[in-house]
């Protein structure tokens, strides 16, 4: 992932030293000891999906930035991880001298992961695909999903089993009650094995 990060920064005209400094921050954050699922492996999986679907993405740099920064702050005991991730992204944007347009767009994508809803932005294919990448784990084969579920349980080990189970049921029920789990129909069909 480091080489992908450096390539992205080069595309954004971010100085190499700045890019290296921020890779150290990114790799350290995603390697925090309490993380089991929200690690660099998660980012790598989203990047694989990004590469598979890149022909459909209008702004590759924006989506890649959202992938790298959407979980950079992840504390299972906190309720403002997305907002804190935006704050850290804005620090990078300042160091990297990114435009306000980029800052706003990436920040909006990160904040969209709070609900994984596109609301009135269904025509925003980049946003739809980014959110679908993040939810792709839900459509994986049983063994992969089971591994994901175990890792999420590890991250929430501070909860007693009953409290965790009730909370997880609420999360999964809210997903099932959504009109769609995936926002881009072609991606949804791909997840379902329909060509």
mmCIF file of C-alpha atoms in Angstrom:
data_model
loop_
_atom_site.group_PDB
_atom_site.id
_atom_site.type_symbol
_atom_site.label_atom_id
_atom_site.label_comp_id
_atom_site.label_asym_id
_atom_site.label_seq_id
_atom_site.Cartn_x
_atom_site.Cartn_y
_atom_site.Cartn_z
ATOM 1 C CA UNK A 1 0.000 0.000 0.000
ATOM 2 C CA UNK A 2 2.923 2.332 0.546
ATOM 3 C CA UNK A 3 3.709 2.459 -3.176
ATOM 4 C CA UNK A 4 0.043 3.180 -3.965
ATOM 5 C CA UNK A 5 0.096 6.003 -1.433
ATOM 6 C CA UNK A 6 3.274 7.478 -2.899
ATOM 7 C CA UNK A 7 1.830 7.273 -6.429
ATOM 8 C CA UNK A 8 -1.331 9.013 -5.246
ATOM 9 C CA UNK A 9 0.679 11.788 -3.619
ATOM 10 C CA UNK A 10 2.729 12.207 -6.784
ATOM 11 C CA UNK A 11 -0.502 12.548 -8.765
ATOM 12 C CA UNK A 12 -1.630 15.240 -6.305
ATOM 13 C CA UNK A 13 1.757 17.026 -6.555
ATOM 14 C CA UNK A 14 2.419 16.466 -2.847
ATOM 15 C CA UNK A 15 6.108 16.778 -1.966
ATOM 16 C CA UNK A 16 7.803 13.406 -1.508
ATOM 17 C CA UNK A 17 8.951 14.167 2.053
ATOM 18 C CA UNK A 18 5.399 15.135 3.012
ATOM 19 C CA UNK A 19 4.072 11.957 1.431
ATOM 20 C CA UNK A 20 6.608 9.837 3.354
ATOM 21 C CA UNK A 21 5.795 11.568 6.642
ATOM 22 C CA UNK A 22 2.094 10.939 6.117
ATOM 23 C CA UNK A 23 2.653 7.324 5.142
ATOM 24 C CA UNK A 24 4.271 6.875 8.557
ATOM 25 C CA UNK A 25 1.152 8.343 10.178
ATOM 26 C CA UNK A 26 -1.223 6.252 8.065
ATOM 27 C CA UNK A 27 0.636 2.980 8.653
ATOM 28 C CA UNK A 28 0.950 3.670 12.390
ATOM 29 C CA UNK A 29 -2.740 4.524 12.747
ATOM 30 C CA UNK A 30 -3.967 1.462 10.871
ATOM 31 C CA UNK A 31 -1.624 -0.738 12.952
ATOM 32 C CA UNK A 32 -2.985 0.329 16.351
ATOM 33 C CA UNK A 33 -3.185 -2.625 18.723
ATOM 34 C CA UNK A 34 -6.961 -2.479 19.222
ATOM 35 C CA UNK A 35 -7.658 -2.843 15.519
ATOM 36 C CA UNK A 36 -8.462 -6.285 14.139
ATOM 37 C CA UNK A 37 -10.528 -5.542 11.021
ATOM 38 C CA UNK A 38 -9.998 -1.810 10.389
ATOM 39 C CA UNK A 39 -6.349 -2.279 9.474
ATOM 40 C CA UNK A 40 -4.204 -1.802 6.384
ATOM 41 C CA UNK A 41 -5.669 -5.108 5.161
ATOM 42 C CA UNK A 42 -9.078 -3.417 5.024
ATOM 43 C CA UNK A 43 -7.567 -0.517 3.083
ATOM 44 C CA UNK A 44 -5.845 -2.983 0.760
ATOM 45 C CA UNK A 45 -9.132 -4.779 0.090
ATOM 46 C CA UNK A 46 -10.862 -1.491 -0.756
ATOM 47 C CA UNK A 47 -7.943 -0.614 -3.008
ATOM 48 C CA UNK A 48 -8.316 -3.936 -4.847
ATOM 49 C CA UNK A 49 -11.963 -3.074 -5.493
ATOM 50 C CA UNK A 50 -10.911 0.425 -6.535
ATOM 51 C CA UNK A 51 -8.559 -1.113 -9.129
ATOM 52 C CA UNK A 52 -11.286 -3.457 -10.415
ATOM 53 C CA UNK A 53 -13.767 -0.589 -10.845
ATOM 54 C CA UNK A 54 -11.394 2.248 -11.751
ATOM 55 C CA UNK A 55 -12.809 2.559 -15.286
ATOM 56 C CA UNK A 56 -16.109 3.706 -13.772
ATOM 57 C CA UNK A 57 -14.575 6.222 -11.347
ATOM 58 C CA UNK A 58 -14.534 9.839 -12.476
ATOM 59 C CA UNK A 59 -12.027 11.196 -9.939
ATOM 60 C CA UNK A 60 -9.530 8.501 -9.000
ATOM 61 C CA UNK A 61 -7.526 10.696 -6.611
ATOM 62 C CA UNK A 62 -10.600 11.686 -4.594
ATOM 63 C CA UNK A 63 -11.777 8.103 -4.137
ATOM 64 C CA UNK A 64 -8.279 6.926 -3.198
ATOM 65 C CA UNK A 65 -7.946 9.680 -0.600
ATOM 66 C CA UNK A 66 -11.306 8.677 0.870
ATOM 67 C CA UNK A 67 -10.152 5.052 1.030
ATOM 68 C CA UNK A 68 -6.911 5.914 2.833
ATOM 69 C CA UNK A 69 -8.475 8.331 5.321
ATOM 70 C CA UNK A 70 -11.998 7.057 6.039
ATOM 71 C CA UNK A 71 -10.926 4.898 9.011
ATOM 72 C CA UNK A 72 -7.634 6.575 9.904
ATOM 73 C CA UNK A 73 -9.130 7.408 13.297
ATOM 74 C CA UNK A 74 -10.816 4.336 14.715
ATOM 75 C CA UNK A 75 -11.598 3.991 18.387
ATOM 76 C CA UNK A 76 -14.370 1.445 19.050
ATOM 77 C CA UNK A 77 -15.258 3.334 22.234
ATOM 78 C CA UNK A 78 -15.717 6.677 20.451
ATOM 79 C CA UNK A 79 -18.721 7.972 18.554
ATOM 80 C CA UNK A 80 -16.968 10.557 16.381
ATOM 81 C CA UNK A 81 -14.407 8.497 14.455
ATOM 82 C CA UNK A 82 -15.537 9.791 11.065
ATOM 83 C CA UNK A 83 -15.319 13.411 12.153
ATOM 84 C CA UNK A 84 -11.909 12.841 13.724
ATOM 85 C CA UNK A 85 -10.797 11.154 10.489
ATOM 86 C CA UNK A 86 -11.898 14.257 8.568
ATOM 87 C CA UNK A 87 -9.886 16.453 10.938
ATOM 88 C CA UNK A 88 -6.769 14.350 10.353
ATOM 89 C CA UNK A 89 -7.374 14.334 6.599
ATOM 90 C CA UNK A 90 -7.582 18.140 6.656
ATOM 91 C CA UNK A 91 -4.185 18.256 8.354
ATOM 92 C CA UNK A 92 -2.765 16.184 5.509
ATOM 93 C CA UNK A 93 -4.553 18.415 2.984
ATOM 94 C CA UNK A 94 -2.931 21.471 4.561
ATOM 95 C CA UNK A 95 0.521 19.861 4.492
ATOM 96 C CA UNK A 96 -0.053 18.661 0.938
ATOM 97 C CA UNK A 97 -1.481 21.988 -0.225
ATOM 98 C CA UNK A 98 -4.625 20.352 -1.613
ATOM 99 C CA UNK A 99 -7.417 22.489 -3.039
ATOM 100 C CA UNK A 100 -10.552 23.356 -1.071
ATOM 101 C CA UNK A 101 -12.548 21.419 -3.640
ATOM 102 C CA UNK A 102 -10.604 18.234 -2.889
ATOM 103 C CA UNK A 103 -10.865 18.813 0.869
ATOM 104 C CA UNK A 104 -14.622 19.270 0.712
ATOM 105 C CA UNK A 105 -15.214 16.303 -1.567
ATOM 106 C CA UNK A 106 -13.108 13.833 0.427
ATOM 107 C CA UNK A 107 -14.510 15.099 3.731
ATOM 108 C CA UNK A 108 -18.050 14.530 2.449
ATOM 109 C CA UNK A 109 -17.166 10.985 1.397
ATOM 110 C CA UNK A 110 -15.661 10.177 4.788
ATOM 111 C CA UNK A 111 -18.706 11.588 6.609
ATOM 112 C CA UNK A 112 -21.003 9.537 4.348
ATOM 113 C CA UNK A 113 -19.617 6.400 6.033
ATOM 114 C CA UNK A 114 -21.556 7.353 9.178
ATOM 115 C CA UNK A 115 -24.801 6.165 7.579
ATOM 116 C CA UNK A 116 -23.596 4.655 4.282
ATOM 117 C CA UNK A 117 -26.482 6.510 2.684
ATOM 118 C CA UNK A 118 -26.303 8.547 -0.507
ATOM 119 C CA UNK A 119 -29.614 10.349 0.189
ATOM 120 C CA UNK A 120 -29.979 12.876 -2.662
ATOM 121 C CA UNK A 121 -26.598 11.975 -4.212
ATOM 122 C CA UNK A 122 -27.584 8.810 -6.083
ATOM 123 C CA UNK A 123 -26.101 10.240 -9.283
ATOM 124 C CA UNK A 124 -22.680 10.564 -7.618
ATOM 125 C CA UNK A 125 -21.157 7.328 -8.881
ATOM 126 C CA UNK A 126 -17.801 7.930 -7.174
ATOM 127 C CA UNK A 127 -19.519 8.239 -3.790
ATOM 128 C CA UNK A 128 -21.728 5.216 -4.472
ATOM 129 C CA UNK A 129 -18.764 3.044 -5.425
ATOM 130 C CA UNK A 130 -16.669 4.194 -2.461
ATOM 131 C CA UNK A 131 -19.479 3.297 -0.034
ATOM 132 C CA UNK A 132 -20.088 0.016 -1.843
ATOM 133 C CA UNK A 133 -16.401 -0.877 -1.544
ATOM 134 C CA UNK A 134 -16.615 -0.262 2.196
ATOM 135 C CA UNK A 135 -19.685 -2.523 2.513
ATOM 136 C CA UNK A 136 -18.426 -5.212 0.116
ATOM 137 C CA UNK A 137 -17.462 -7.476 3.023
ATOM 138 C CA UNK A 138 -21.173 -8.112 3.647
ATOM 139 C CA UNK A 139 -21.442 -9.903 0.304
ATOM 140 C CA UNK A 140 -18.450 -12.192 0.740
ATOM 141 C CA UNK A 141 -18.538 -15.966 1.076
ATOM 142 C CA UNK A 142 -19.308 -17.381 4.532
ATOM 143 C CA UNK A 143 -15.724 -18.040 5.640
ATOM 144 C CA UNK A 144 -14.608 -14.503 4.760
ATOM 145 C CA UNK A 145 -17.657 -12.970 6.441
ATOM 146 C CA UNK A 146 -17.148 -15.119 9.557
ATOM 147 C CA UNK A 147 -13.543 -13.909 9.801
ATOM 148 C CA UNK A 148 -14.783 -10.313 9.491
ATOM 149 C CA UNK A 149 -17.396 -10.882 12.226
ATOM 150 C CA UNK A 150 -14.753 -12.327 14.574
ATOM 151 C CA UNK A 151 -12.465 -9.359 13.987
ATOM 152 C CA UNK A 152 -15.250 -6.853 14.629
ATOM 153 C CA UNK A 153 -16.014 -8.705 17.886
ATOM 154 C CA UNK A 154 -12.332 -8.364 18.849
ATOM 155 C CA UNK A 155 -12.506 -4.624 18.273
ATOM 156 C CA UNK A 156 -15.519 -4.400 20.561
ATOM 157 C CA UNK A 157 -14.132 -6.704 23.246
ATOM 158 C CA UNK A 158 -14.875 -4.054 25.890
ATOM 159 C CA UNK A 159 -18.575 -5.003 25.604
ATOM 160 C CA UNK A 160 -20.080 -7.968 27.434
ATOM 161 C CA UNK A 161 -21.396 -10.632 25.059
ATOM 162 C CA UNK A 162 -25.076 -9.794 25.514
ATOM 163 C CA UNK A 163 -24.584 -6.055 25.019
ATOM 164 C CA UNK A 164 -22.412 -6.659 21.965
ATOM 165 C CA UNK A 165 -24.908 -9.097 20.434
ATOM 166 C CA UNK A 166 -27.805 -6.672 20.901
ATOM 167 C CA UNK A 167 -25.780 -3.818 19.414
ATOM 168 C CA UNK A 168 -24.662 -5.900 16.459
ATOM 169 C CA UNK A 169 -28.239 -7.026 15.785
ATOM 170 C CA UNK A 170 -29.312 -3.356 15.652
ATOM 171 C CA UNK A 171 -26.537 -2.527 13.199
ATOM 172 C CA UNK A 172 -27.338 -5.464 10.914
ATOM 173 C CA UNK A 173 -31.094 -4.817 11.103
ATOM 174 C CA UNK A 174 -30.568 -1.199 10.083
ATOM 175 C CA UNK A 175 -28.563 -2.414 7.073
ATOM 176 C CA UNK A 176 -31.212 -4.982 6.108
ATOM 177 C CA UNK A 177 -33.976 -2.363 6.443
ATOM 178 C CA UNK A 178 -32.147 -0.038 4.058
ATOM 179 C CA UNK A 179 -33.557 0.185 0.573
ATOM 180 C CA UNK A 180 -30.214 -1.019 -0.751
ATOM 181 C CA UNK A 181 -27.006 -2.315 0.821
ATOM 182 C CA UNK A 182 -25.154 -1.337 -2.366
ATOM 183 C CA UNK A 183 -25.920 1.890 -4.191
ATOM 184 C CA UNK A 184 -24.529 1.123 -7.635
ATOM 185 C CA UNK A 185 -26.686 -1.499 -9.306
ATOM 186 C CA UNK A 186 -23.858 -2.959 -11.404
ATOM 187 C CA UNK A 187 -21.738 -3.414 -8.260
ATOM 188 C CA UNK A 188 -24.688 -5.023 -6.476
ATOM 189 C CA UNK A 189 -25.208 -7.451 -9.334
ATOM 190 C CA UNK A 190 -21.495 -8.251 -9.312
ATOM 191 C CA UNK A 191 -21.625 -8.973 -5.551
ATOM 192 C CA UNK A 192 -24.565 -11.301 -6.169
ATOM 193 C CA UNK A 193 -22.685 -13.112 -8.927
ATOM 194 C CA UNK A 194 -25.072 -11.842 -11.596
ATOM 195 C CA UNK A 195 -23.510 -10.796 -14.903
#
